[in-house]
């Protein structure tokens, strides 16, 4: 299933639910988390509805590589300070025991001056 009509992130990607856009291209959408844990906290999601990392296939390697390469670039654009004194944290919760609440694969990117709400 490339799109799930009940998925909140599919609705955000389709513009049916408003979001604060960070970046978009043909493969990827990035937006600010509605409930940030850190001064900078945005999510990078594939447009394709992949429920979690547990469903990744070899054909998704380029897409996931793109997301990983985007993270440091967007982190700086969103105000994270440069490595090594600044930097950012990436989190990808997977499954219920992994703390995943929205079942559309997403990478959290968090940064900015500490302390943060979580961690
Ligand atoms: P998870 O626990 O699945 O890794 O994280 C889901 C994240 O999505 C949470 O940090 C939550 O704040 C964020 N989120 C949930 N619903 C919305 C929404 O409607 N808009 C935005 N911008 N973020 C959302
Ligand atoms: Zn989805």
Tab-separated table of C-alpha atoms and ligand atoms in Angstrom:
chain	number	residue	atom	x	y	z
A	1	UNK	CA	0.000	0.000	0.000
A	2	UNK	CA	1.648	3.233	-1.129
A	3	UNK	CA	-0.899	5.465	0.635
A	4	UNK	CA	-3.121	4.715	3.639
A	5	UNK	CA	-6.248	6.920	3.802
A	6	UNK	CA	-6.381	6.449	7.596
A	7	UNK	CA	-2.723	7.396	8.173
A	8	UNK	CA	-2.168	10.808	9.760
A	9	UNK	CA	1.209	11.302	8.036
A	10	UNK	CA	-0.242	10.340	4.630
A	11	UNK	CA	-2.873	13.034	5.270
A	12	UNK	CA	-0.161	15.555	6.195
A	13	UNK	CA	1.802	14.695	3.030
A	14	UNK	CA	-1.397	15.117	0.964
A	15	UNK	CA	-2.067	18.513	2.589
A	16	UNK	CA	-5.313	17.293	4.176
A	17	UNK	CA	-3.909	18.092	7.632
A	18	UNK	CA	-1.871	21.304	7.965
A	19	UNK	CA	1.804	21.115	8.905
A	20	UNK	CA	4.806	23.434	9.083
A	21	UNK	CA	6.930	22.330	6.142
A	22	UNK	CA	10.705	22.033	6.492
A	23	UNK	CA	11.463	20.456	3.101
A	24	UNK	CA	9.860	18.486	0.292
A	25	UNK	CA	10.808	16.742	-2.905
A	26	UNK	CA	9.370	13.915	-5.010
A	27	UNK	CA	10.308	11.242	-2.462
A	28	UNK	CA	10.329	12.936	0.920
A	29	UNK	CA	8.408	15.404	3.099
A	30	UNK	CA	9.794	16.995	6.276
A	31	UNK	CA	7.813	19.021	8.835
A	32	UNK	CA	8.043	20.328	12.377
A	33	UNK	CA	6.840	17.988	15.122
A	34	UNK	CA	3.627	19.297	16.690
A	35	UNK	CA	4.928	18.457	20.178
A	36	UNK	CA	8.677	19.243	20.115
A	37	UNK	CA	11.078	17.690	22.635
A	38	UNK	CA	13.946	19.998	21.667
A	39	UNK	CA	14.362	23.564	20.322
A	40	UNK	CA	14.699	22.032	16.845
A	41	UNK	CA	12.490	18.987	16.268
A	42	UNK	CA	11.281	17.954	12.866
A	43	UNK	CA	10.304	14.706	11.171
A	44	UNK	CA	11.484	13.386	7.804
A	45	UNK	CA	9.049	10.955	6.169
A	46	UNK	CA	8.991	9.127	2.847
A	47	UNK	CA	5.950	10.000	0.721
A	48	UNK	CA	5.491	6.265	0.326
A	49	UNK	CA	3.445	4.745	3.163
A	50	UNK	CA	5.943	2.338	4.733
A	51	UNK	CA	4.621	1.489	8.234
A	52	UNK	CA	8.032	1.247	9.936
A	53	UNK	CA	11.652	0.208	9.483
A	54	UNK	CA	10.462	-3.382	9.929
A	55	UNK	CA	8.918	-3.314	6.427
A	56	UNK	CA	11.988	-1.965	4.610
A	57	UNK	CA	13.063	-3.817	1.464
A	58	UNK	CA	16.263	-3.632	-0.593
A	59	UNK	CA	14.409	-1.409	-3.087
A	60	UNK	CA	14.041	1.236	-0.334
A	61	UNK	CA	17.808	1.612	0.127
A	62	UNK	CA	18.124	4.713	-2.065
A	63	UNK	CA	15.156	6.383	-0.360
A	64	UNK	CA	16.520	5.691	3.126
A	65	UNK	CA	19.972	6.858	2.055
A	66	UNK	CA	18.416	10.090	0.846
A	67	UNK	CA	16.695	10.617	4.205
A	68	UNK	CA	19.951	10.014	6.083
A	69	UNK	CA	21.806	12.502	3.887
A	70	UNK	CA	19.043	15.091	4.248
A	71	UNK	CA	19.056	14.989	8.052
A	72	UNK	CA	22.344	16.855	8.696
A	73	UNK	CA	21.610	19.397	5.962
A	74	UNK	CA	18.115	20.203	7.230
A	75	UNK	CA	19.322	20.203	10.850
A	76	UNK	CA	21.741	23.041	10.057
A	77	UNK	CA	19.105	24.893	8.015
A	78	UNK	CA	16.718	24.669	10.970
A	79	UNK	CA	19.221	26.194	13.382
A	80	UNK	CA	21.210	23.321	14.867
A	81	UNK	CA	24.797	24.344	15.574
A	82	UNK	CA	27.567	22.625	13.606
A	83	UNK	CA	29.326	19.408	14.623
A	84	UNK	CA	31.078	18.723	16.959
A	85	UNK	CA	29.906	21.246	19.582
A	86	UNK	CA	26.375	21.399	18.221
A	87	UNK	CA	24.925	18.509	16.303
A	88	UNK	CA	21.596	16.724	16.523
A	89	UNK	CA	19.940	13.483	17.530
A	90	UNK	CA	18.113	11.160	15.137
A	91	UNK	CA	15.485	8.751	16.463
A	92	UNK	CA	13.465	6.221	14.495
A	93	UNK	CA	10.983	4.503	16.804
A	94	UNK	CA	9.920	1.129	15.407
A	95	UNK	CA	6.951	-0.858	16.704
A	96	UNK	CA	5.012	-0.558	19.939
A	97	UNK	CA	7.906	-1.635	22.172
A	98	UNK	CA	10.104	0.731	20.171
A	99	UNK	CA	7.843	3.620	21.181
A	100	UNK	CA	6.294	4.160	17.736
A	101	UNK	CA	2.923	5.939	17.843
A	102	UNK	CA	2.427	6.888	14.195
A	103	UNK	CA	2.821	3.896	11.898
A	104	UNK	CA	4.249	5.694	8.880
A	105	UNK	CA	8.040	5.485	8.909
A	106	UNK	CA	9.585	8.741	10.156
A	107	UNK	CA	12.949	9.960	11.331
A	108	UNK	CA	12.932	12.413	14.256
A	109	UNK	CA	15.704	15.035	14.021
A	110	UNK	CA	16.249	16.965	17.267
A	111	UNK	CA	18.791	19.568	18.253
A	112	UNK	CA	19.512	22.946	19.757
A	113	UNK	CA	20.728	24.120	23.152
A	114	UNK	CA	20.082	21.731	26.070
A	115	UNK	CA	18.351	20.789	28.293
A	116	UNK	CA	15.651	19.130	26.214
A	117	UNK	CA	12.280	17.842	27.378
A	118	UNK	CA	13.390	14.229	26.835
A	119	UNK	CA	17.094	13.434	27.046
B	1	LIG	P1	6.538	8.348	17.182
B	1	LIG	O1	6.252	8.143	18.641
B	1	LIG	O2	5.572	7.580	16.310
B	1	LIG	O3	7.979	8.080	16.838
B	1	LIG	O4	6.377	9.879	16.911
B	1	LIG	C1	5.271	10.473	16.322
B	1	LIG	C2	5.495	11.964	16.374
B	1	LIG	O5	4.549	12.577	15.541
B	1	LIG	C3	5.313	12.569	17.777
B	1	LIG	O6	6.506	13.217	18.172
B	1	LIG	C4	4.149	13.545	17.599
B	1	LIG	O7	4.309	14.747	18.327
B	1	LIG	C5	4.133	13.793	16.103
B	1	LIG	N1	2.819	14.073	15.576
B	1	LIG	C6	1.696	13.325	15.792
B	1	LIG	N2	0.649	13.876	15.147
B	1	LIG	C7	1.117	14.977	14.511
B	1	LIG	C8	0.503	15.961	13.674
B	1	LIG	O8	-0.686	15.941	13.385
B	1	LIG	N3	1.313	16.949	13.195
B	1	LIG	C9	2.643	16.995	13.490
B	1	LIG	N4	3.341	18.028	12.972
B	1	LIG	N5	3.255	16.085	14.275
B	1	LIG	C10	2.504	15.087	14.777
B	2	LIG	ZN1	1.100	6.875	5.808
